[in-house]
Amino acid sequence: MLIRQKDDVRSSDITAEAVYLSRRDLIKAAGIGVTGAVISGSIGSRAIAAENGPVGKIMASVTKSPLSTAESPNTWTDITGYNNYYEFGTGKDDPSRFAVDFAPQPWRVKVSGECNKPGNYNYEDLVSLHALEERIYRLRCVEAWSMVIPWVGIPLASLVNRFEPNSNARYVSFKTLHAPSRMPGQRRRILDWPYVEGLTMAEAMHPLSIIAVGLYGRELPNQNGAPMRLVVPWKYGFKSIKAIAEISFTRKRPRSSWEQAAPSEYGFYANVNPQVDHPRWSQARERPIGAGLFAGKKPTLMFNGYAEQVASLYTGLDLRKNY
Ligand code: MTE
């Protein structure tokens, strides 16, 4: 996704050099690779150490959803070690390394705009009232790689209904926390921080849209967007904004971060569409992460395989123009 700029962040820039070097020494001393570091006690660090399987706090009472795909999920190591999260660096293993010390609790979410119940909500108050579901979804990145991820989450519609959007609300926008002292990638102008994303109200209310708070039955690791992130499985992964700190109901369509950075490359809708190429990546085929070096690519499915459920949202819309 990177749009090259003069002062692009480098892994070694993100953490203070001394810390970075001492981590490298640690890794060397432990005789393991760069992605296999064992550092401290937070979820992020435990996640990268987990070559053997899921780690982190187990979430209670998670029910299986009929909306899950029957495909086998990627491993914990794939899902927590190969990430896009520019607040912690632009390399795929930067988030698992540099989000280690990020504290996702306590967490508050500011709700504003066209709704009857604006306010500042505690994470616990937002999530604890809802039954947790496991949703195994395909994730398709615009960079043409894909995974299958067993999220734990709550329907976005249930959360939205709590805030009672009024009849002026046509869109809902989301913002990631803006805290350069805690998210070192925000000290560089890679994007116009904070990261912003948005959906139409119809998309937000669709049963497939969720707020994910966990993964593999455990609390969400930092690198995957702790404590809460959006997941909209029929859209390119960049719509699925991490570490949500603000939700706003608007009349006007919000301009998402990637749309602002490169409007000719990234649109508002960002529906997975094998017929509409990104200027730098053909979208016809995708590379499933973890399938092995010789597995080859597989054809991309319209709406990432969710056409039956979501195509009706876009009836009459020119998907080539509205990419
Ligand atoms: N959210 C924030 N705040 N910052 C980001 O850089 N990257 C997006 C999305 N959400 C991103 C983000 C992109 S490009 C993708 S593909 C997905 O997160 C990746 O999610 P994952 O790392 O959990 O697989």
PDB file of C-alpha atoms in Angstrom, residues 4-165:
ATOM      1  CA  ARG A   4       6.700   6.335  -1.255  1.00  0.00           C
ATOM      2  CA  GLN A   5       7.581   9.587   0.453  1.00  0.00           C
ATOM      3  CA  LYS A   6      10.884  11.105   1.292  1.00  0.00           C
ATOM      4  CA  ASP A   7      10.644  10.481   5.004  1.00  0.00           C
ATOM      5  CA  ASP A   8       9.183   6.980   4.990  1.00  0.00           C
ATOM      6  CA  VAL A   9       9.564   5.225   8.274  1.00  0.00           C
ATOM      7  CA  ARG A  10      12.138   2.480   8.642  1.00  0.00           C
ATOM      8  CA  SER A  11      11.899  -0.298  11.226  1.00  0.00           C
ATOM      9  CA  SER A  12      14.944   1.021  13.011  1.00  0.00           C
ATOM     10  CA  ASP A  13      13.366   4.492  13.226  1.00  0.00           C
ATOM     11  CA  ILE A  14      10.300   3.382  15.053  1.00  0.00           C
ATOM     12  CA  THR A  15      11.737   2.244  18.323  1.00  0.00           C
ATOM     13  CA  ALA A  16      14.499   4.196  19.990  1.00  0.00           C
ATOM     14  CA  GLU A  17      17.705   2.830  18.528  1.00  0.00           C
ATOM     15  CA  ALA A  18      18.983   1.453  21.835  1.00  0.00           C
ATOM     16  CA  VAL A  19      15.786  -0.468  22.454  1.00  0.00           C
ATOM     17  CA  TYR A  20      15.791  -1.755  18.900  1.00  0.00           C
ATOM     18  CA  LEU A  21      19.363  -2.911  19.097  1.00  0.00           C
ATOM     19  CA  SER A  22      18.909  -4.552  22.472  1.00  0.00           C
ATOM     20  CA  ARG A  23      15.912  -6.466  21.055  1.00  0.00           C
ATOM     21  CA  ARG A  24      18.049  -7.629  18.175  1.00  0.00           C
ATOM     22  CA  ASP A  25      20.680  -8.782  20.645  1.00  0.00           C
ATOM     23  CA  LEU A  26      18.026 -10.629  22.600  1.00  0.00           C
ATOM     24  CA  ILE A  27      16.847 -12.370  19.480  1.00  0.00           C
ATOM     25  CA  LYS A  28      20.390 -13.253  18.498  1.00  0.00           C
ATOM     26  CA  ALA A  29      21.159 -14.530  21.975  1.00  0.00           C
ATOM     27  CA  ALA A  30      18.052 -16.687  21.920  1.00  0.00           C
ATOM     28  CA  GLY A  31      19.185 -18.123  18.607  1.00  0.00           C
ATOM     29  CA  ILE A  32      15.880 -17.459  16.870  1.00  0.00           C
ATOM     30  CA  GLY A  33      14.819 -15.490  13.794  1.00  0.00           C
ATOM     31  CA  VAL A  34      13.668 -11.913  13.643  1.00  0.00           C
ATOM     32  CA  THR A  35      10.012 -12.834  13.900  1.00  0.00           C
ATOM     33  CA  GLY A  36      10.518 -15.205  16.808  1.00  0.00           C
ATOM     34  CA  ALA A  37      11.474 -12.776  19.564  1.00  0.00           C
ATOM     35  CA  VAL A  38      10.532 -13.355  23.187  1.00  0.00           C
ATOM     36  CA  ILE A  39      10.508 -10.023  24.983  1.00  0.00           C
ATOM     37  CA  SER A  40       8.031  -8.980  27.665  1.00  0.00           C
ATOM     38  CA  GLY A  41       4.648  -9.893  29.031  1.00  0.00           C
ATOM     39  CA  SER A  42       2.178  -7.996  26.858  1.00  0.00           C
ATOM     40  CA  ILE A  43      -0.130  -9.673  24.373  1.00  0.00           C
ATOM     41  CA  GLY A  44       1.875  -8.418  21.388  1.00  0.00           C
ATOM     42  CA  SER A  45       5.122  -9.898  22.579  1.00  0.00           C
ATOM     43  CA  ARG A  46       3.576 -13.187  23.550  1.00  0.00           C
ATOM     44  CA  ALA A  47       1.904 -13.308  20.174  1.00  0.00           C
ATOM     45  CA  ILE A  48       5.155 -13.169  18.227  1.00  0.00           C
ATOM     46  CA  ALA A  49       6.675 -15.815  20.456  1.00  0.00           C
ATOM     47  CA  ALA A  50       3.834 -18.164  19.696  1.00  0.00           C
ATOM     48  CA  GLU A  51       5.182 -20.447  17.048  1.00  0.00           C
ATOM     49  CA  ASN A  52       3.168 -23.226  18.675  1.00  0.00           C
ATOM     50  CA  GLY A  53      -0.280 -21.719  18.807  1.00  0.00           C
ATOM     51  CA  PRO A  54      -2.579 -19.062  20.226  1.00  0.00           C
ATOM     52  CA  VAL A  55      -1.625 -17.225  23.413  1.00  0.00           C
ATOM     53  CA  GLY A  56      -3.249 -14.418  25.416  1.00  0.00           C
ATOM     54  CA  LYS A  57      -6.310 -14.229  27.625  1.00  0.00           C
ATOM     55  CA  ILE A  58      -9.054 -16.696  26.674  1.00  0.00           C
ATOM     56  CA  MET A  59     -12.427 -15.050  26.021  1.00  0.00           C
ATOM     57  CA  ALA A  60     -15.391 -16.624  27.796  1.00  0.00           C
ATOM     58  CA  SER A  61     -18.703 -17.685  26.203  1.00  0.00           C
ATOM     59  CA  VAL A  62     -17.897 -17.347  22.532  1.00  0.00           C
ATOM     60  CA  THR A  63     -20.525 -18.930  20.281  1.00  0.00           C
ATOM     61  CA  LYS A  64     -19.846 -20.162  16.765  1.00  0.00           C
ATOM     62  CA  SER A  65     -21.563 -18.181  14.010  1.00  0.00           C
ATOM     63  CA  PRO A  66     -23.313 -19.696  10.982  1.00  0.00           C
ATOM     64  CA  LEU A  67     -21.815 -16.793   8.993  1.00  0.00           C
ATOM     65  CA  SER A  68     -18.320 -18.330   9.193  1.00  0.00           C
ATOM     66  CA  THR A  69     -16.566 -19.793   6.168  1.00  0.00           C
ATOM     67  CA  ALA A  70     -15.798 -23.521   6.272  1.00  0.00           C
ATOM     68  CA  GLU A  71     -12.253 -22.841   5.004  1.00  0.00           C
ATOM     69  CA  SER A  72      -9.355 -23.651   7.339  1.00  0.00           C
ATOM     70  CA  PRO A  73      -8.010 -20.621   9.172  1.00  0.00           C
ATOM     71  CA  ASN A  74      -4.435 -19.469   8.828  1.00  0.00           C
ATOM     72  CA  THR A  75      -2.116 -20.240  11.711  1.00  0.00           C
ATOM     73  CA  TRP A  76      -1.792 -17.915  14.698  1.00  0.00           C
ATOM     74  CA  THR A  77       1.744 -17.207  13.550  1.00  0.00           C
ATOM     75  CA  ASP A  78       0.598 -16.095  10.072  1.00  0.00           C
ATOM     76  CA  ILE A  79      -2.198 -13.905  11.434  1.00  0.00           C
ATOM     77  CA  THR A  80      -0.157 -12.230  14.159  1.00  0.00           C
ATOM     78  CA  GLY A  81       3.175 -12.060  12.346  1.00  0.00           C
ATOM     79  CA  TYR A  82       2.239 -10.701   8.902  1.00  0.00           C
ATOM     80  CA  ASN A  83       0.352  -7.432   9.420  1.00  0.00           C
ATOM     81  CA  ASN A  84      -0.374  -4.010   8.018  1.00  0.00           C
ATOM     82  CA  TYR A  85      -0.486  -1.414  10.791  1.00  0.00           C
ATOM     83  CA  TYR A  86       1.400   1.703   9.774  1.00  0.00           C
ATOM     84  CA  GLU A  87       1.110   3.237  13.232  1.00  0.00           C
ATOM     85  CA  PHE A  88       3.798   0.692  14.121  1.00  0.00           C
ATOM     86  CA  GLY A  89       5.838   0.612  10.919  1.00  0.00           C
ATOM     87  CA  THR A  90       5.463  -0.301   7.284  1.00  0.00           C
ATOM     88  CA  GLY A  91       7.120  -3.725   7.276  1.00  0.00           C
ATOM     89  CA  LYS A  92       4.922  -6.799   7.625  1.00  0.00           C
ATOM     90  CA  ASP A  93       6.660  -7.890  10.829  1.00  0.00           C
ATOM     91  CA  ASP A  94       6.978  -4.369  12.282  1.00  0.00           C
ATOM     92  CA  PRO A  95       3.571  -4.397  14.052  1.00  0.00           C
ATOM     93  CA  SER A  96       4.316  -7.657  15.906  1.00  0.00           C
ATOM     94  CA  ARG A  97       7.672  -6.254  16.988  1.00  0.00           C
ATOM     95  CA  PHE A  98       6.869  -2.630  17.707  1.00  0.00           C
ATOM     96  CA  ALA A  99       3.325  -2.848  19.115  1.00  0.00           C
ATOM     97  CA  VAL A 100       4.639  -5.003  21.969  1.00  0.00           C
ATOM     98  CA  ASP A 101       4.485  -2.246  24.569  1.00  0.00           C
ATOM     99  CA  PHE A 102       1.239  -0.647  23.399  1.00  0.00           C
ATOM    100  CA  ALA A 103      -1.328  -0.753  26.245  1.00  0.00           C
ATOM    101  CA  PRO A 104      -4.842  -1.258  24.811  1.00  0.00           C
ATOM    102  CA  GLN A 105      -6.498  -0.841  28.224  1.00  0.00           C
ATOM    103  CA  PRO A 106      -7.986   1.323  29.637  1.00  0.00           C
ATOM    104  CA  TRP A 107      -9.734   2.358  26.408  1.00  0.00           C
ATOM    105  CA  ARG A 108     -12.434   4.884  25.645  1.00  0.00           C
ATOM    106  CA  VAL A 109     -14.377   5.500  22.461  1.00  0.00           C
ATOM    107  CA  LYS A 110     -15.825   8.911  21.611  1.00  0.00           C
ATOM    108  CA  VAL A 111     -19.174   8.699  19.821  1.00  0.00           C
ATOM    109  CA  SER A 112     -20.465  11.823  18.075  1.00  0.00           C
ATOM    110  CA  GLY A 113     -22.560  13.232  15.239  1.00  0.00           C
ATOM    111  CA  GLU A 114     -26.052  12.348  14.065  1.00  0.00           C
ATOM    112  CA  CYS A 115     -27.209  10.122  16.923  1.00  0.00           C
ATOM    113  CA  ASN A 116     -29.230  10.390  20.135  1.00  0.00           C
ATOM    114  CA  LYS A 117     -26.607   8.836  22.396  1.00  0.00           C
ATOM    115  CA  PRO A 118     -23.256  10.564  21.817  1.00  0.00           C
ATOM    116  CA  GLY A 119     -20.657  10.374  24.571  1.00  0.00           C
ATOM    117  CA  ASN A 120     -17.431   8.875  25.790  1.00  0.00           C
ATOM    118  CA  TYR A 121     -17.841   5.165  26.363  1.00  0.00           C
ATOM    119  CA  ASN A 122     -15.588   2.726  28.194  1.00  0.00           C
ATOM    120  CA  TYR A 123     -14.515  -0.274  26.149  1.00  0.00           C
ATOM    121  CA  GLU A 124     -16.004  -2.650  28.741  1.00  0.00           C
ATOM    122  CA  ASP A 125     -19.378  -0.894  28.614  1.00  0.00           C
ATOM    123  CA  LEU A 126     -19.413  -1.117  24.834  1.00  0.00           C
ATOM    124  CA  VAL A 127     -18.457  -4.744  24.493  1.00  0.00           C
ATOM    125  CA  SER A 128     -19.674  -6.504  27.649  1.00  0.00           C
ATOM    126  CA  LEU A 129     -23.379  -6.106  26.829  1.00  0.00           C
ATOM    127  CA  HIS A 130     -23.050  -8.118  23.643  1.00  0.00           C
ATOM    128  CA  ALA A 131     -22.687 -11.854  23.095  1.00  0.00           C
ATOM    129  CA  LEU A 132     -19.323 -12.713  21.573  1.00  0.00           C
ATOM    130  CA  GLU A 133     -19.314 -14.704  18.346  1.00  0.00           C
ATOM    131  CA  GLU A 134     -16.575 -16.478  16.455  1.00  0.00           C
ATOM    132  CA  ARG A 135     -16.626 -15.362  12.822  1.00  0.00           C
ATOM    133  CA  ILE A 136     -14.191 -17.129  10.523  1.00  0.00           C
ATOM    134  CA  TYR A 137     -13.796 -14.772   7.588  1.00  0.00           C
ATOM    135  CA  ARG A 138     -11.627 -14.413   4.536  1.00  0.00           C
ATOM    136  CA  LEU A 139      -9.429 -11.295   4.579  1.00  0.00           C
ATOM    137  CA  ARG A 140      -8.265  -9.939   1.229  1.00  0.00           C
ATOM    138  CA  CYS A 141      -5.690  -7.155   1.131  1.00  0.00           C
ATOM    139  CA  VAL A 142      -5.511  -4.792  -1.848  1.00  0.00           C
ATOM    140  CA  GLU A 143      -1.853  -5.875  -2.083  1.00  0.00           C
ATOM    141  CA  ALA A 144      -3.254  -9.175  -3.441  1.00  0.00           C
ATOM    142  CA  TRP A 145      -2.553 -11.476  -0.511  1.00  0.00           C
ATOM    143  CA  SER A 146      -5.224 -13.199   1.538  1.00  0.00           C
ATOM    144  CA  MET A 147      -5.821 -15.087   4.780  1.00  0.00           C
ATOM    145  CA  VAL A 148      -8.640 -16.819   6.633  1.00  0.00           C
ATOM    146  CA  ILE A 149      -9.036 -15.449  10.174  1.00  0.00           C
ATOM    147  CA  PRO A 150     -11.097 -16.748  13.128  1.00  0.00           C
ATOM    148  CA  TRP A 151     -12.167 -13.439  14.665  1.00  0.00           C
ATOM    149  CA  VAL A 152     -14.086 -13.072  17.908  1.00  0.00           C
ATOM    150  CA  GLY A 153     -16.425 -10.122  17.757  1.00  0.00           C
ATOM    151  CA  ILE A 154     -19.809  -8.511  17.983  1.00  0.00           C
ATOM    152  CA  PRO A 155     -22.082  -7.444  15.130  1.00  0.00           C
ATOM    153  CA  LEU A 156     -21.367  -3.817  14.254  1.00  0.00           C
ATOM    154  CA  ALA A 157     -25.140  -3.300  13.864  1.00  0.00           C
ATOM    155  CA  SER A 158     -25.755  -4.098  17.564  1.00  0.00           C
ATOM    156  CA  LEU A 159     -23.168  -1.526  18.586  1.00  0.00           C
ATOM    157  CA  VAL A 160     -24.495   1.103  16.177  1.00  0.00           C
ATOM    158  CA  ASN A 161     -28.056   0.602  17.453  1.00  0.00           C
ATOM    159  CA  ARG A 162     -26.913   1.426  20.986  1.00  0.00           C
ATOM    160  CA  PHE A 163     -26.061   4.967  19.854  1.00  0.00           C
ATOM    161  CA  GLU A 164     -29.449   5.472  18.144  1.00  0.00           C
ATOM    162  CA  PRO A 165     -28.369   7.134  14.894  1.00  0.00           C
TER     163      PRO A 165
END
